[in-house]
Amino acid sequence: MKTDAVAMMIFILSLTWGGLLFFLNLAYQKERRQKQKTRKTL
Amino acid sequence: MEKQERFSSRWTLLLSTMGMAIGAGNIWRFPRLAGQYGGSFLIPWCIFLLLWSVPLIVIEFSIGRKTRKGVIGSFAVLMGPRYTWMGGFVAFVTMAIMFYYSVVTGWALRYFLTAVSGNLATVDHSAYWEQFTSSYQPIVFHLVALLVASLVISRGVVRGIERANRILLPSLVLLLVIGIVRSLTLPNASVGLNYFFGIKLEYLLNYQVWLEGLSQSAWSTGAGWGLILTYAVYMKENEDVVLNSFITGFGNNSASLLAGLAIIPAIFSLTPTVAQAEAALQAGNDGLSFIVIPQLFGQLPAARLFVSVFFLALFFAALSSLISMFELSTRLLMDFGLPRRKALPVVSFLTAVLGLPSALYLRFFKNQDWVWGLGLIISGLFFVLLVKHLGVAKFRREFVNVVKDDLRLGKWFELVVRYLIPVEAVVLLLWWLYRSVGWSPGSWFNPFGAETLGTCLFQWALIILLMISLNRVIFQKLNLKRNRE
């Protein structure tokens, strides 16, 4: 594979898949915090 | 008053919105464009995710959560009775797409069944496609597709939409991963990867490639169609709108890249020359999926398996989007006071009848795809006008950034909604209409042409005038105080 294509592949895949994983992780952390809060109030 | 259903968790809501966004466009349109223009196309496609799709997804999520009404009801509540027709237009555009989308879902199902039986390996694919689309078979499979979607919707949000998407979306990802493993292990797969990710300066500086990137982002994410608004009607009050919007947008683009990795290297590997691969990518959406791919994948060892995987993925992607279109239409009727069990047969009957011309005549299908696909840009524009009517800053404050601890939406949203999206919409509309003049220079004004400027203007004007003339009746019939489930 050509170097520029490899660089672009790494950039696009990490931006898109990395972005998705980043936001999914944010959502997961938030859900966990909310569950812990609910348990404490119970 | 009956209690309105809610998605049981954030994850099932996200599976459903991603199922809606990831459709046939990710599998049959994205690889075609990405293979042609490569990395030069991927850059604008990523940029417009943030400058068109995500802001519109945020708008739809926020409106649905606030009003708890379908598209028409939301426009009536937020813009006032005089503008109910705008919601009517947005709803009509998505419903018009649903009528022919059911046909596409049926095609994918038919091809999957033929591929599984092994018969697809022995036919001349062009002739088979011609024969199939000019026969009565597409009607049967159009009806089967809509029956499956109706069955899902009849079971409601939790037992229907949620459950279906819990199966469809993970299965789709698994099928695409199988495709990627096969595609990347073929000889010369790297040639395809070079095309997929390589940047050509002449393309990067070409405004048409940028407009293709914007078009793909607008059509593929489902932003501005009213579908996310419809699902947001059932989201919990304290759901994080901004975070959900980013996940939906990035999830859609991630699936497109999976489809690209499964298809583009295989096309370049299986065609004898690069020129032939480029020609294959220019075969059009249906040509690429139903003629070129079965032909090329048919050369693989275990061809039956891989062709079946491709068509099952296409069917799952199309079905999950079709389900959301059915829900949009059912929700509309529920806003007029009909319970779900009575609204659904009406929607199914309408889809069955109004999808028939597209099932019978490929020319009619192409006409509808052209007119209402472009109509979606107007729908997106109407959502922006709604937000402008309310005040963009007020919308950000009172509709989006309302739940403490949520991801906050920054001021960039106001700039994008106020200036960028309207400019993008107008430029996109003018560019596509201008292009269409070149497709049929002698008859571009023909209102009955398949893909002419005239047919677009004629059909849009007809529906807008119809909606404006029925504006008062529609508003009066809306059941704005009651929510029936």
Coordinates of C-alpha atoms in Angstrom, one line a residue, chain A residues 1-13 15-31 33-35 37, chain B residues 10-11 14 18 39 42-43 45-46 190 193-194 197-199 238-240 243 246-247 250-251 253-255 257-258 261 403-407:
Chain A
M1 CA 0.0 0.0 0.0
K2 CA 1.1 3.5 -0.7
T3 CA 2.3 5.6 2.3
D4 CA -0.2 8.4 1.9
A5 CA -3.1 5.9 1.7
V6 CA -1.9 4.1 4.9
A7 CA -1.7 7.5 6.7
M8 CA -5.1 8.5 5.5
M9 CA -6.5 5.1 6.4
I10 CA -5.2 5.4 10.0
F11 CA -6.4 9.0 10.2
I12 CA -10.0 8.3 9.0
L13 CA -10.5 5.0 10.9
L15 CA -11.2 9.5 13.7
T16 CA -14.5 7.7 13.0
W17 CA -14.2 4.5 15.0
G18 CA -12.2 6.2 17.7
G19 CA -14.8 9.0 17.8
L20 CA -17.6 6.4 18.1
L21 CA -15.8 4.5 20.9
F22 CA -15.0 7.8 22.7
F23 CA -18.7 8.9 22.7
L24 CA -19.9 5.4 23.6
N25 CA -17.5 5.4 26.6
L26 CA -18.8 8.8 27.7
A27 CA -22.3 7.4 27.6
Y28 CA -21.3 4.2 29.4
Q29 CA -19.6 6.2 32.2
K30 CA -22.7 8.4 32.5
E31 CA -25.0 5.5 32.8
R33 CA -22.8 7.1 37.5
Q34 CA -26.5 7.4 37.3
K35 CA -27.0 3.7 38.4
K37 CA -26.6 7.4 42.3
Chain B
R10 CA -30.3 4.5 26.2
W11 CA -28.6 1.6 24.4
L14 CA -29.2 4.2 20.2
M18 CA -28.3 3.8 14.3
G39 CA -9.6 9.9 0.5
L42 CA -13.7 11.0 2.8
I43 CA -12.4 14.4 4.0
W45 CA -17.7 13.5 4.1
C46 CA -16.3 13.6 7.6
S190 CA -4.2 -3.3 -1.4
L193 CA -7.3 0.2 -0.3
N194 CA -5.0 2.6 -2.2
F197 CA -7.9 6.0 1.1
G198 CA -5.5 7.6 -1.4
I199 CA -5.8 11.4 -1.8
N238 CA -33.3 12.8 31.1
E239 CA -31.6 11.4 27.9
D240 CA -28.4 13.1 26.8
L243 CA -24.1 12.6 23.2
F246 CA -22.7 12.2 18.1
I247 CA -23.1 8.4 18.7
F250 CA -20.3 8.5 14.2
G251 CA -22.0 5.1 14.3
N253 CA -20.1 6.7 9.4
S254 CA -18.4 3.8 11.1
A255 CA -20.8 1.4 9.4
L257 CA -16.4 2.5 6.4
L258 CA -17.1 -1.2 7.3
L261 CA -13.7 -2.1 3.4
V403 CA -30.5 18.4 31.6
K404 CA -27.7 18.9 34.2
D405 CA -24.6 16.7 33.7
D406 CA -25.3 16.3 29.9
L407 CA -22.7 16.9 27.3

